[in-house]
């Protein structure tokens, strides 16, 4: 049985910020979910809730592009991510980086 890393609330928020940071363009829910779920045991609905929290905190901004929501880090979100990203386990960061690199190279 394959065990996947299940982050706590704080780590999940950092994983979302880190995932956005790794992508070359502002991701949609779908792309962001793809990157995050490749690295940790977080489902789509959890991601939506945490994105809402991060938006309310001013860590990310949501834009509508061609009828689809996309997300970007604010200055505060980038600062938080850079300061605390080492609290995300290295194996999870590596999986995020690999998934983001594959998406970045496809574009």
PDB file of N, CA and C in Angstrom:
ATOM      1  N   UNK A   1       0.839  -1.182   0.000  1.00  0.00           N
ATOM      2  CA  UNK A   1       0.000   0.000   0.000  1.00  0.00           C
ATOM      3  C   UNK A   1       0.888   1.250   0.000  1.00  0.00           C
ATOM      4  N   UNK A   2       0.608   2.161  -0.901  1.00  0.00           N
ATOM      5  CA  UNK A   2       1.366   3.397  -1.020  1.00  0.00           C
ATOM      6  C   UNK A   2       0.813   4.435  -0.054  1.00  0.00           C
ATOM      7  N   UNK A   3       1.657   4.901   0.830  1.00  0.00           N
ATOM      8  CA  UNK A   3       1.253   5.952   1.767  1.00  0.00           C
ATOM      9  C   UNK A   3       1.668   7.296   1.204  1.00  0.00           C
ATOM     10  N   UNK A   4       0.753   8.246   1.268  1.00  0.00           N
ATOM     11  CA  UNK A   4       1.042   9.590   0.771  1.00  0.00           C
ATOM     12  C   UNK A   4       1.068  10.543   1.934  1.00  0.00           C
ATOM     13  N   UNK A   5       1.838  11.576   1.801  1.00  0.00           N
ATOM     14  CA  UNK A   5       1.985  12.569   2.853  1.00  0.00           C
ATOM     15  C   UNK A   5       0.696  13.363   3.019  1.00  0.00           C
ATOM     16  N   UNK A   6       0.189  13.442   4.239  1.00  0.00           N
ATOM     17  CA  UNK A   6      -1.025  14.203   4.560  1.00  0.00           C
ATOM     18  C   UNK A   6      -0.611  15.412   5.406  1.00  0.00           C
ATOM     19  N   UNK A   7      -0.549  16.588   4.780  1.00  0.00           N
ATOM     20  CA  UNK A   7      -0.119  17.784   5.514  1.00  0.00           C
ATOM     21  C   UNK A   7      -1.209  18.309   6.442  1.00  0.00           C
ATOM     22  N   UNK A   8      -0.782  19.064   7.468  1.00  0.00           N
ATOM     23  CA  UNK A   8      -1.758  19.741   8.323  1.00  0.00           C
ATOM     24  C   UNK A   8      -2.219  21.021   7.621  1.00  0.00           C
ATOM     25  N   UNK A   9      -3.116  21.759   8.245  1.00  0.00           N
ATOM     26  CA  UNK A   9      -3.688  22.963   7.627  1.00  0.00           C
ATOM     27  C   UNK A   9      -2.614  23.973   7.224  1.00  0.00           C
ATOM     28  N   UNK A  10      -1.694  24.241   8.131  1.00  0.00           N
ATOM     29  CA  UNK A  10      -0.644  25.229   7.874  1.00  0.00           C
ATOM     30  C   UNK A  10       0.233  24.792   6.704  1.00  0.00           C
ATOM     31  N   UNK A  11       0.644  23.519   6.697  1.00  0.00           N
ATOM     32  CA  UNK A  11       1.479  23.015   5.609  1.00  0.00           C
ATOM     33  C   UNK A  11       0.732  23.041   4.277  1.00  0.00           C
ATOM     34  N   UNK A  12      -0.557  22.747   4.314  1.00  0.00           N
ATOM     35  CA  UNK A  12      -1.347  22.768   3.079  1.00  0.00           C
ATOM     36  C   UNK A  12      -1.348  24.162   2.469  1.00  0.00           C
ATOM     37  N   UNK A  13      -1.507  25.175   3.284  1.00  0.00           N
ATOM     38  CA  UNK A  13      -1.471  26.550   2.776  1.00  0.00           C
ATOM     39  C   UNK A  13      -0.109  26.867   2.187  1.00  0.00           C
ATOM     40  N   UNK A  14       0.949  26.429   2.847  1.00  0.00           N
ATOM     41  CA  UNK A  14       2.299  26.653   2.310  1.00  0.00           C
ATOM     42  C   UNK A  14       2.501  25.886   0.998  1.00  0.00           C
ATOM     43  N   UNK A  15       1.966  24.687   0.911  1.00  0.00           N
ATOM     44  CA  UNK A  15       2.072  23.889  -0.318  1.00  0.00           C
ATOM     45  C   UNK A  15       1.373  24.605  -1.471  1.00  0.00           C
ATOM     46  N   UNK A  16       0.233  25.201  -1.216  1.00  0.00           N
ATOM     47  CA  UNK A  16      -0.474  25.953  -2.259  1.00  0.00           C
ATOM     48  C   UNK A  16       0.357  27.144  -2.702  1.00  0.00           C
ATOM     49  N   UNK A  17       0.879  27.902  -1.755  1.00  0.00           N
ATOM     50  CA  UNK A  17       1.712  29.059  -2.098  1.00  0.00           C
ATOM     51  C   UNK A  17       2.944  28.618  -2.883  1.00  0.00           C
ATOM     52  N   UNK A  18       3.601  27.563  -2.422  1.00  0.00           N
ATOM     53  CA  UNK A  18       4.807  27.069  -3.077  1.00  0.00           C
ATOM     54  C   UNK A  18       4.503  26.585  -4.500  1.00  0.00           C
ATOM     55  N   UNK A  19       3.366  25.933  -4.672  1.00  0.00           N
ATOM     56  CA  UNK A  19       2.983  25.448  -5.997  1.00  0.00           C
ATOM     57  C   UNK A  19       2.750  26.594  -6.968  1.00  0.00           C
ATOM     58  N   UNK A  20       2.062  27.636  -6.519  1.00  0.00           N
ATOM     59  CA  UNK A  20       1.844  28.813  -7.375  1.00  0.00           C
ATOM     60  C   UNK A  20       3.184  29.432  -7.746  1.00  0.00           C
ATOM     61  N   UNK A  21       4.083  29.520  -6.764  1.00  0.00           N
ATOM     62  CA  UNK A  21       5.405  30.117  -6.995  1.00  0.00           C
ATOM     63  C   UNK A  21       6.192  29.343  -8.058  1.00  0.00           C
ATOM     64  N   UNK A  22       6.037  28.032  -8.103  1.00  0.00           N
ATOM     65  CA  UNK A  22       6.818  27.207  -9.024  1.00  0.00           C
ATOM     66  C   UNK A  22       6.322  27.257 -10.462  1.00  0.00           C
ATOM     67  N   UNK A  23       5.088  27.667 -10.667  1.00  0.00           N
ATOM     68  CA  UNK A  23       4.525  27.689 -12.021  1.00  0.00           C
ATOM     69  C   UNK A  23       4.843  29.006 -12.721  1.00  0.00           C
ATOM     70  N   UNK A  24       5.153  28.932 -14.017  1.00  0.00           N
ATOM     71  CA  UNK A  24       5.537  30.124 -14.780  1.00  0.00           C
ATOM     72  C   UNK A  24       4.389  31.088 -15.026  1.00  0.00           C
ATOM     73  N   UNK A  25       3.165  30.569 -15.032  1.00  0.00           N
ATOM     74  CA  UNK A  25       2.021  31.447 -15.240  1.00  0.00           C
ATOM     75  C   UNK A  25       0.995  31.180 -14.152  1.00  0.00           C
ATOM     76  N   UNK A  26       0.110  32.123 -13.970  1.00  0.00           N
ATOM     77  CA  UNK A  26      -0.925  31.993 -12.941  1.00  0.00           C
ATOM     78  C   UNK A  26      -1.777  30.764 -13.229  1.00  0.00           C
ATOM     79  N   UNK A  27      -1.832  29.820 -12.287  1.00  0.00           N
ATOM     80  CA  UNK A  27      -2.554  28.574 -12.546  1.00  0.00           C
ATOM     81  C   UNK A  27      -4.056  28.677 -12.287  1.00  0.00           C
ATOM     82  N   UNK A  28      -4.798  27.851 -12.993  1.00  0.00           N
ATOM     83  CA  UNK A  28      -6.222  27.663 -12.733  1.00  0.00           C
ATOM     84  C   UNK A  28      -6.343  26.673 -11.566  1.00  0.00           C
ATOM     85  N   UNK A  29      -7.574  26.489 -11.076  1.00  0.00           N
ATOM     86  CA  UNK A  29      -7.815  25.468 -10.058  1.00  0.00           C
ATOM     87  C   UNK A  29      -7.301  24.113 -10.538  1.00  0.00           C
ATOM     88  N   UNK A  30      -7.611  23.793 -11.794  1.00  0.00           N
ATOM     89  CA  UNK A  30      -7.246  22.480 -12.330  1.00  0.00           C
ATOM     90  C   UNK A  30      -5.730  22.271 -12.313  1.00  0.00           C
ATOM     91  N   UNK A  31      -4.979  23.221 -12.845  1.00  0.00           N
ATOM     92  CA  UNK A  31      -3.516  23.074 -12.871  1.00  0.00           C
ATOM     93  C   UNK A  31      -2.939  23.041 -11.465  1.00  0.00           C
ATOM     94  N   UNK A  32      -3.429  23.921 -10.618  1.00  0.00           N
ATOM     95  CA  UNK A  32      -2.933  23.972  -9.252  1.00  0.00           C
ATOM     96  C   UNK A  32      -3.228  22.658  -8.528  1.00  0.00           C
ATOM     97  N   UNK A  33      -4.419  22.146  -8.708  1.00  0.00           N
ATOM     98  CA  UNK A  33      -4.801  20.875  -8.105  1.00  0.00           C
ATOM     99  C   UNK A  33      -3.915  19.743  -8.618  1.00  0.00           C
ATOM    100  N   UNK A  34      -3.608  19.766  -9.896  1.00  0.00           N
ATOM    101  CA  UNK A  34      -2.755  18.748 -10.503  1.00  0.00           C
ATOM    102  C   UNK A  34      -1.374  18.732  -9.843  1.00  0.00           C
ATOM    103  N   UNK A  35      -0.793  19.894  -9.647  1.00  0.00           N
ATOM    104  CA  UNK A  35       0.532  19.994  -9.033  1.00  0.00           C
ATOM    105  C   UNK A  35       0.479  19.529  -7.579  1.00  0.00           C
ATOM    106  N   UNK A  36      -0.496  20.018  -6.849  1.00  0.00           N
ATOM    107  CA  UNK A  36      -0.581  19.725  -5.413  1.00  0.00           C
ATOM    108  C   UNK A  36      -0.856  18.246  -5.160  1.00  0.00           C
ATOM    109  N   UNK A  37      -1.808  17.677  -5.888  1.00  0.00           N
ATOM    110  CA  UNK A  37      -2.154  16.281  -5.638  1.00  0.00           C
ATOM    111  C   UNK A  37      -1.051  15.315  -6.082  1.00  0.00           C
ATOM    112  N   UNK A  38      -0.134  15.783  -6.912  1.00  0.00           N
ATOM    113  CA  UNK A  38       1.006  14.941  -7.286  1.00  0.00           C
ATOM    114  C   UNK A  38       1.984  14.799  -6.119  1.00  0.00           C
ATOM    115  N   UNK A  39       1.890  15.700  -5.150  1.00  0.00           N
ATOM    116  CA  UNK A  39       2.873  15.747  -4.073  1.00  0.00           C
ATOM    117  C   UNK A  39       2.335  15.355  -2.705  1.00  0.00           C
ATOM    118  N   UNK A  40       1.043  15.507  -2.490  1.00  0.00           N
ATOM    119  CA  UNK A  40       0.498  15.271  -1.148  1.00  0.00           C
ATOM    120  C   UNK A  40      -0.949  14.805  -1.231  1.00  0.00           C
ATOM    121  N   UNK A  41      -1.418  14.264  -0.130  1.00  0.00           N
ATOM    122  CA  UNK A  41      -2.786  13.759  -0.032  1.00  0.00           C
ATOM    123  C   UNK A  41      -3.726  14.906   0.347  1.00  0.00           C
ATOM    124  N   UNK A  42      -4.087  15.687  -0.666  1.00  0.00           N
ATOM    125  CA  UNK A  42      -5.001  16.822  -0.485  1.00  0.00           C
ATOM    126  C   UNK A  42      -6.000  16.730  -1.641  1.00  0.00           C
ATOM    127  N   UNK A  43      -7.290  16.772  -1.336  1.00  0.00           N
ATOM    128  CA  UNK A  43      -8.254  16.645  -2.425  1.00  0.00           C
ATOM    129  C   UNK A  43      -8.676  18.017  -2.959  1.00  0.00           C
ATOM    130  N   UNK A  44      -9.345  17.979  -4.097  1.00  0.00           N
ATOM    131  CA  UNK A  44      -9.750  19.197  -4.812  1.00  0.00           C
ATOM    132  C   UNK A  44     -10.577  20.133  -3.932  1.00  0.00           C
ATOM    133  N   UNK A  45     -11.485  19.573  -3.142  1.00  0.00           N
ATOM    134  CA  UNK A  45     -12.368  20.402  -2.324  1.00  0.00           C
ATOM    135  C   UNK A  45     -11.616  21.063  -1.176  1.00  0.00           C
ATOM    136  N   UNK A  46     -10.633  20.355  -0.625  1.00  0.00           N
ATOM    137  CA  UNK A  46      -9.777  20.951   0.402  1.00  0.00           C
ATOM    138  C   UNK A  46      -8.987  22.118  -0.197  1.00  0.00           C
ATOM    139  N   UNK A  47      -8.468  21.905  -1.401  1.00  0.00           N
ATOM    140  CA  UNK A  47      -7.701  22.952  -2.072  1.00  0.00           C
ATOM    141  C   UNK A  47      -8.558  24.200  -2.247  1.00  0.00           C
ATOM    142  N   UNK A  48      -9.798  24.029  -2.687  1.00  0.00           N
ATOM    143  CA  UNK A  48     -10.706  25.171  -2.857  1.00  0.00           C
ATOM    144  C   UNK A  48     -10.875  25.948  -1.562  1.00  0.00           C
ATOM    145  N   UNK A  49     -11.073  25.235  -0.453  1.00  0.00           N
ATOM    146  CA  UNK A  49     -11.250  25.893   0.841  1.00  0.00           C
ATOM    147  C   UNK A  49     -10.013  26.661   1.271  1.00  0.00           C
ATOM    148  N   UNK A  50      -8.848  26.060   1.089  1.00  0.00           N
ATOM    149  CA  UNK A  50      -7.607  26.733   1.475  1.00  0.00           C
ATOM    150  C   UNK A  50      -7.313  27.928   0.569  1.00  0.00           C
ATOM    151  N   UNK A  51      -7.645  27.817  -0.705  1.00  0.00           N
ATOM    152  CA  UNK A  51      -7.475  28.953  -1.618  1.00  0.00           C
ATOM    153  C   UNK A  51      -8.347  30.117  -1.158  1.00  0.00           C
ATOM    154  N   UNK A  52      -9.567  29.817  -0.755  1.00  0.00           N
ATOM    155  CA  UNK A  52     -10.463  30.857  -0.244  1.00  0.00           C
ATOM    156  C   UNK A  52      -9.850  31.528   0.990  1.00  0.00           C
ATOM    157  N   UNK A  53      -9.317  30.718   1.908  1.00  0.00           N
ATOM    158  CA  UNK A  53      -8.658  31.263   3.110  1.00  0.00           C
ATOM    159  C   UNK A  53      -7.480  32.158   2.739  1.00  0.00           C
ATOM    160  N   UNK A  54      -6.646  31.683   1.816  1.00  0.00           N
ATOM    161  CA  UNK A  54      -5.456  32.446   1.419  1.00  0.00           C
ATOM    162  C   UNK A  54      -5.829  33.736   0.695  1.00  0.00           C
ATOM    163  N   UNK A  55      -6.921  33.702  -0.048  1.00  0.00           N
ATOM    164  CA  UNK A  55      -7.403  34.909  -0.723  1.00  0.00           C
ATOM    165  C   UNK A  55      -7.871  35.931   0.316  1.00  0.00           C
ATOM    166  N   UNK A  56      -8.628  35.470   1.292  1.00  0.00           N
ATOM    167  CA  UNK A  56      -9.110  36.366   2.357  1.00  0.00           C
ATOM    168  C   UNK A  56      -7.959  36.932   3.184  1.00  0.00           C
ATOM    169  N   UNK A  57      -6.896  36.158   3.351  1.00  0.00           N
ATOM    170  CA  UNK A  57      -5.725  36.623   4.101  1.00  0.00           C
ATOM    171  C   UNK A  57      -4.861  37.591   3.285  1.00  0.00           C
ATOM    172  N   UNK A  58      -5.121  37.681   1.991  1.00  0.00           N
ATOM    173  CA  UNK A  58      -4.336  38.562   1.129  1.00  0.00           C
ATOM    174  C   UNK A  58      -3.031  37.952   0.660  1.00  0.00           C
ATOM    175  N   UNK A  59      -2.927  36.623   0.725  1.00  0.00           N
ATOM    176  CA  UNK A  59      -1.709  35.941   0.295  1.00  0.00           C
ATOM    177  C   UNK A  59      -1.726  35.600  -1.190  1.00  0.00           C
ATOM    178  N   UNK A  60      -2.927  35.416  -1.743  1.00  0.00           N
ATOM    179  CA  UNK A  60      -3.069  35.188  -3.180  1.00  0.00           C
ATOM    180  C   UNK A  60      -4.203  36.056  -3.709  1.00  0.00           C
ATOM    181  N   UNK A  61      -4.145  36.282  -5.009  1.00  0.00           N
ATOM    182  CA  UNK A  61      -5.203  37.032  -5.688  1.00  0.00           C
ATOM    183  C   UNK A  61      -5.815  36.124  -6.743  1.00  0.00           C
ATOM    184  N   UNK A  62      -7.108  36.301  -6.927  1.00  0.00           N
ATOM    185  CA  UNK A  62      -7.832  35.533  -7.935  1.00  0.00           C
ATOM    186  C   UNK A  62      -8.239  36.470  -9.057  1.00  0.00           C
ATOM    187  N   UNK A  63      -7.998  36.046 -10.289  1.00  0.00           N
ATOM    188  CA  UNK A  63      -8.374  36.798 -11.475  1.00  0.00           C
ATOM    189  C   UNK A  63      -9.211  35.898 -12.376  1.00  0.00           C
ATOM    190  N   UNK A  64     -10.020  36.488 -13.207  1.00  0.00           N
ATOM    191  CA  UNK A  64     -10.762  35.739 -14.211  1.00  0.00           C
ATOM    192  C   UNK A  64     -10.091  36.012 -15.557  1.00  0.00           C
ATOM    193  N   UNK A  65      -9.618  34.950 -16.196  1.00  0.00           N
ATOM    194  CA  UNK A  65      -8.974  35.040 -17.501  1.00  0.00           C
ATOM    195  C   UNK A  65      -9.689  34.058 -18.424  1.00  0.00           C
ATOM    196  N   UNK A  66     -10.257  34.595 -19.501  1.00  0.00           N
ATOM    197  CA  UNK A  66     -10.996  33.777 -20.468  1.00  0.00           C
ATOM    198  C   UNK A  66     -12.032  32.904 -19.778  1.00  0.00           C
ATOM    199  N   UNK A  67     -12.726  33.491 -18.795  1.00  0.00           N
ATOM    200  CA  UNK A  67     -13.806  32.805 -18.103  1.00  0.00           C
ATOM    201  C   UNK A  67     -13.377  31.811 -17.043  1.00  0.00           C
ATOM    202  N   UNK A  68     -12.096  31.756 -16.740  1.00  0.00           N
ATOM    203  CA  UNK A  68     -11.581  30.790 -15.768  1.00  0.00           C
ATOM    204  C   UNK A  68     -10.821  31.514 -14.662  1.00  0.00           C
ATOM    205  N   UNK A  69     -11.018  31.082 -13.416  1.00  0.00           N
ATOM    206  CA  UNK A  69     -10.277  31.661 -12.289  1.00  0.00           C
ATOM    207  C   UNK A  69      -8.828  31.207 -12.340  1.00  0.00           C
ATOM    208  N   UNK A  70      -7.915  32.160 -12.172  1.00  0.00           N
ATOM    209  CA  UNK A  70      -6.494  31.864 -12.051  1.00  0.00           C
ATOM    210  C   UNK A  70      -5.968  32.595 -10.823  1.00  0.00           C
ATOM    211  N   UNK A  71      -4.825  32.149 -10.324  1.00  0.00           N
ATOM    212  CA  UNK A  71      -4.315  32.662  -9.057  1.00  0.00           C
ATOM    213  C   UNK A  71      -2.867  33.107  -9.168  1.00  0.00           C
ATOM    214  N   UNK A  72      -2.543  34.139  -8.396  1.00  0.00           N
ATOM    215  CA  UNK A  72      -1.159  34.587  -8.318  1.00  0.00           C
ATOM    216  C   UNK A  72      -0.851  34.979  -6.878  1.00  0.00           C
ATOM    217  N   UNK A  73       0.414  34.942  -6.555  1.00  0.00           N
ATOM    218  CA  UNK A  73       0.845  35.332  -5.213  1.00  0.00           C
ATOM    219  C   UNK A  73       0.862  36.844  -5.095  1.00  0.00           C
ATOM    220  N   UNK A  74       0.471  37.345  -3.953  1.00  0.00           N
ATOM    221  CA  UNK A  74       0.656  38.759  -3.649  1.00  0.00           C
ATOM    222  C   UNK A  74       2.070  38.902  -3.079  1.00  0.00           C
ATOM    223  N   UNK A  75       2.480  40.118  -2.838  1.00  0.00           N
ATOM    224  CA  UNK A  75       3.779  40.329  -2.200  1.00  0.00           C
ATOM    225  C   UNK A  75       3.847  39.634  -0.849  1.00  0.00           C
ATOM    226  N   UNK A  76       2.772  39.732  -0.074  1.00  0.00           N
ATOM    227  CA  UNK A  76       2.723  39.084   1.248  1.00  0.00           C
ATOM    228  C   UNK A  76       2.777  37.565   1.109  1.00  0.00           C
ATOM    229  N   UNK A  77       2.097  37.029   0.096  1.00  0.00           N
ATOM    230  CA  UNK A  77       2.111  35.588  -0.127  1.00  0.00           C
ATOM    231  C   UNK A  77       3.487  35.090  -0.531  1.00  0.00           C
ATOM    232  N   UNK A  78       4.161  35.840  -1.386  1.00  0.00           N
ATOM    233  CA  UNK A  78       5.517  35.476  -1.808  1.00  0.00           C
ATOM    234  C   UNK A  78       6.472  35.514  -0.610  1.00  0.00           C
ATOM    235  N   UNK A  79       6.345  36.558   0.196  1.00  0.00           N
ATOM    236  CA  UNK A  79       7.204  36.690   1.376  1.00  0.00           C
ATOM    237  C   UNK A  79       6.977  35.520   2.339  1.00  0.00           C
ATOM    238  N   UNK A  80       5.712  35.185   2.581  1.00  0.00           N
ATOM    239  CA  UNK A  80       5.389  34.075   3.473  1.00  0.00           C
ATOM    240  C   UNK A  80       5.957  32.771   2.921  1.00  0.00           C
ATOM    241  N   UNK A  81       5.785  32.566   1.636  1.00  0.00           N
ATOM    242  CA  UNK A  81       6.266  31.349   1.003  1.00  0.00           C
ATOM    243  C   UNK A  81       7.782  31.234   1.126  1.00  0.00           C
ATOM    244  N   UNK A  82       8.490  32.284   0.788  1.00  0.00           N
ATOM    245  CA  UNK A  82       9.943  32.242   0.828  1.00  0.00           C
ATOM    246  C   UNK A  82      10.473  32.062   2.247  1.00  0.00           C
ATOM    247  N   UNK A  83       9.801  32.633   3.206  1.00  0.00           N
ATOM    248  CA  UNK A  83      10.252  32.547   4.592  1.00  0.00           C
ATOM    249  C   UNK A  83       9.991  31.162   5.189  1.00  0.00           C
ATOM    250  N   UNK A  84       8.853  30.554   4.845  1.00  0.00           N
ATOM    251  CA  UNK A  84       8.448  29.310   5.501  1.00  0.00           C
ATOM    252  C   UNK A  84       8.501  28.063   4.616  1.00  0.00           C
ATOM    253  N   UNK A  85       8.929  28.179   3.371  1.00  0.00           N
ATOM    254  CA  UNK A  85       8.857  27.022   2.467  1.00  0.00           C
ATOM    255  C   UNK A  85       9.643  25.824   2.953  1.00  0.00           C
ATOM    256  N   UNK A  86      10.674  26.029   3.756  1.00  0.00           N
ATOM    257  CA  UNK A  86      11.449  24.889   4.263  1.00  0.00           C
ATOM    258  C   UNK A  86      10.650  24.066   5.281  1.00  0.00           C
ATOM    259  N   UNK A  87       9.500  24.558   5.709  1.00  0.00           N
ATOM    260  CA  UNK A  87       8.634  23.760   6.595  1.00  0.00           C
ATOM    261  C   UNK A  87       7.855  22.710   5.814  1.00  0.00           C
ATOM    262  N   UNK A  88       7.858  22.829   4.496  1.00  0.00           N
ATOM    263  CA  UNK A  88       7.287  21.780   3.649  1.00  0.00           C
ATOM    264  C   UNK A  88       8.374  20.708   3.520  1.00  0.00           C
ATOM    265  N   UNK A  89       8.054  19.452   3.776  1.00  0.00           N
ATOM    266  CA  UNK A  89       9.086  18.407   3.649  1.00  0.00           C
ATOM    267  C   UNK A  89       9.762  18.448   2.279  1.00  0.00           C
ATOM    268  N   UNK A  90      11.057  18.200   2.273  1.00  0.00           N
ATOM    269  CA  UNK A  90      11.846  18.271   1.039  1.00  0.00           C
ATOM    270  C   UNK A  90      11.278  17.358  -0.048  1.00  0.00           C
ATOM    271  N   UNK A  91      10.813  16.183   0.319  1.00  0.00           N
ATOM    272  CA  UNK A  91      10.273  15.255  -0.687  1.00  0.00           C
ATOM    273  C   UNK A  91       9.019  15.826  -1.352  1.00  0.00           C
ATOM    274  N   UNK A  92       8.208  16.554  -0.590  1.00  0.00           N
ATOM    275  CA  UNK A  92       7.005  17.179  -1.136  1.00  0.00           C
ATOM    276  C   UNK A  92       7.393  18.338  -2.052  1.00  0.00           C
ATOM    277  N   UNK A  93       8.356  19.151  -1.628  1.00  0.00           N
ATOM    278  CA  UNK A  93       8.831  20.264  -2.477  1.00  0.00           C
ATOM    279  C   UNK A  93       9.367  19.729  -3.798  1.00  0.00           C
ATOM    280  N   UNK A  94      10.119  18.638  -3.740  1.00  0.00           N
ATOM    281  CA  UNK A  94      10.687  18.059  -4.961  1.00  0.00           C
ATOM    282  C   UNK A  94       9.596  17.584  -5.915  1.00  0.00           C
ATOM    283  N   UNK A  95       8.556  16.951  -5.384  1.00  0.00           N
ATOM    284  CA  UNK A  95       7.454  16.496  -6.230  1.00  0.00           C
ATOM    285  C   UNK A  95       6.718  17.674  -6.860  1.00  0.00           C
ATOM    286  N   UNK A  96       6.535  18.741  -6.094  1.00  0.00           N
ATOM    287  CA  UNK A  96       5.894  19.951  -6.621  1.00  0.00           C
ATOM    288  C   UNK A  96       6.751  20.538  -7.741  1.00  0.00           C
ATOM    289  N   UNK A  97       8.037  20.643  -7.507  1.00  0.00           N
ATOM    290  CA  UNK A  97       8.950  21.201  -8.505  1.00  0.00           C
ATOM    291  C   UNK A  97       8.943  20.376  -9.787  1.00  0.00           C
ATOM    292  N   UNK A  98       8.935  19.047  -9.650  1.00  0.00           N
ATOM    293  CA  UNK A  98       8.912  18.173 -10.825  1.00  0.00           C
ATOM    294  C   UNK A  98       7.617  18.341 -11.611  1.00  0.00           C
ATOM    295  N   UNK A  99       6.499  18.327 -10.910  1.00  0.00           N
ATOM    296  CA  UNK A  99       5.204  18.490 -11.575  1.00  0.00           C
ATOM    297  C   UNK A  99       5.093  19.859 -12.243  1.00  0.00           C
ATOM    298  N   UNK A 100       5.522  20.910 -11.545  1.00  0.00           N
ATOM    299  CA  UNK A 100       5.481  22.265 -12.111  1.00  0.00           C
ATOM    300  C   UNK A 100       6.395  22.373 -13.325  1.00  0.00           C
ATOM    301  N   UNK A 101       7.568  21.766 -13.270  1.00  0.00           N
ATOM    302  CA  UNK A 101       8.503  21.809 -14.397  1.00  0.00           C
ATOM    303  C   UNK A 101       7.895  21.139 -15.628  1.00  0.00           C
ATOM    304  N   UNK A 102       7.191  20.028 -15.437  1.00  0.00           N
ATOM    305  CA  UNK A 102       6.541  19.354 -16.549  1.00  0.00           C
ATOM    306  C   UNK A 102       5.465  20.244 -17.166  1.00  0.00           C
ATOM    307  N   UNK A 103       4.680  20.904 -16.323  1.00  0.00           N
ATOM    308  CA  UNK A 103       3.639  21.814 -16.820  1.00  0.00           C
ATOM    309  C   UNK A 103       4.279  23.009 -17.506  1.00  0.00           C
ATOM    310  N   UNK A 104       5.311  23.577 -16.905  1.00  0.00           N
ATOM    311  CA  UNK A 104       5.986  24.743 -17.492  1.00  0.00           C
ATOM    312  C   UNK A 104       6.582  24.413 -18.857  1.00  0.00           C
ATOM    313  N   UNK A 105       7.099  23.201 -19.014  1.00  0.00           N
ATOM    314  CA  UNK A 105       7.707  22.790 -20.283  1.00  0.00           C
ATOM    315  C   UNK A 105       6.673  22.469 -21.354  1.00  0.00           C
ATOM    316  N   UNK A 106       5.446  22.147 -20.930  1.00  0.00           N
ATOM    317  CA  UNK A 106       4.375  21.853 -21.890  1.00  0.00           C
ATOM    318  C   UNK A 106       3.820  23.103 -22.539  1.00  0.00           C
ATOM    319  N   UNK A 107       4.036  24.241 -21.934  1.00  0.00           N
ATOM    320  CA  UNK A 107       3.450  25.495 -22.434  1.00  0.00           C
ATOM    321  C   UNK A 107       4.333  26.139 -23.464  1.00  0.00           C
TER     322      UNK A 107
END
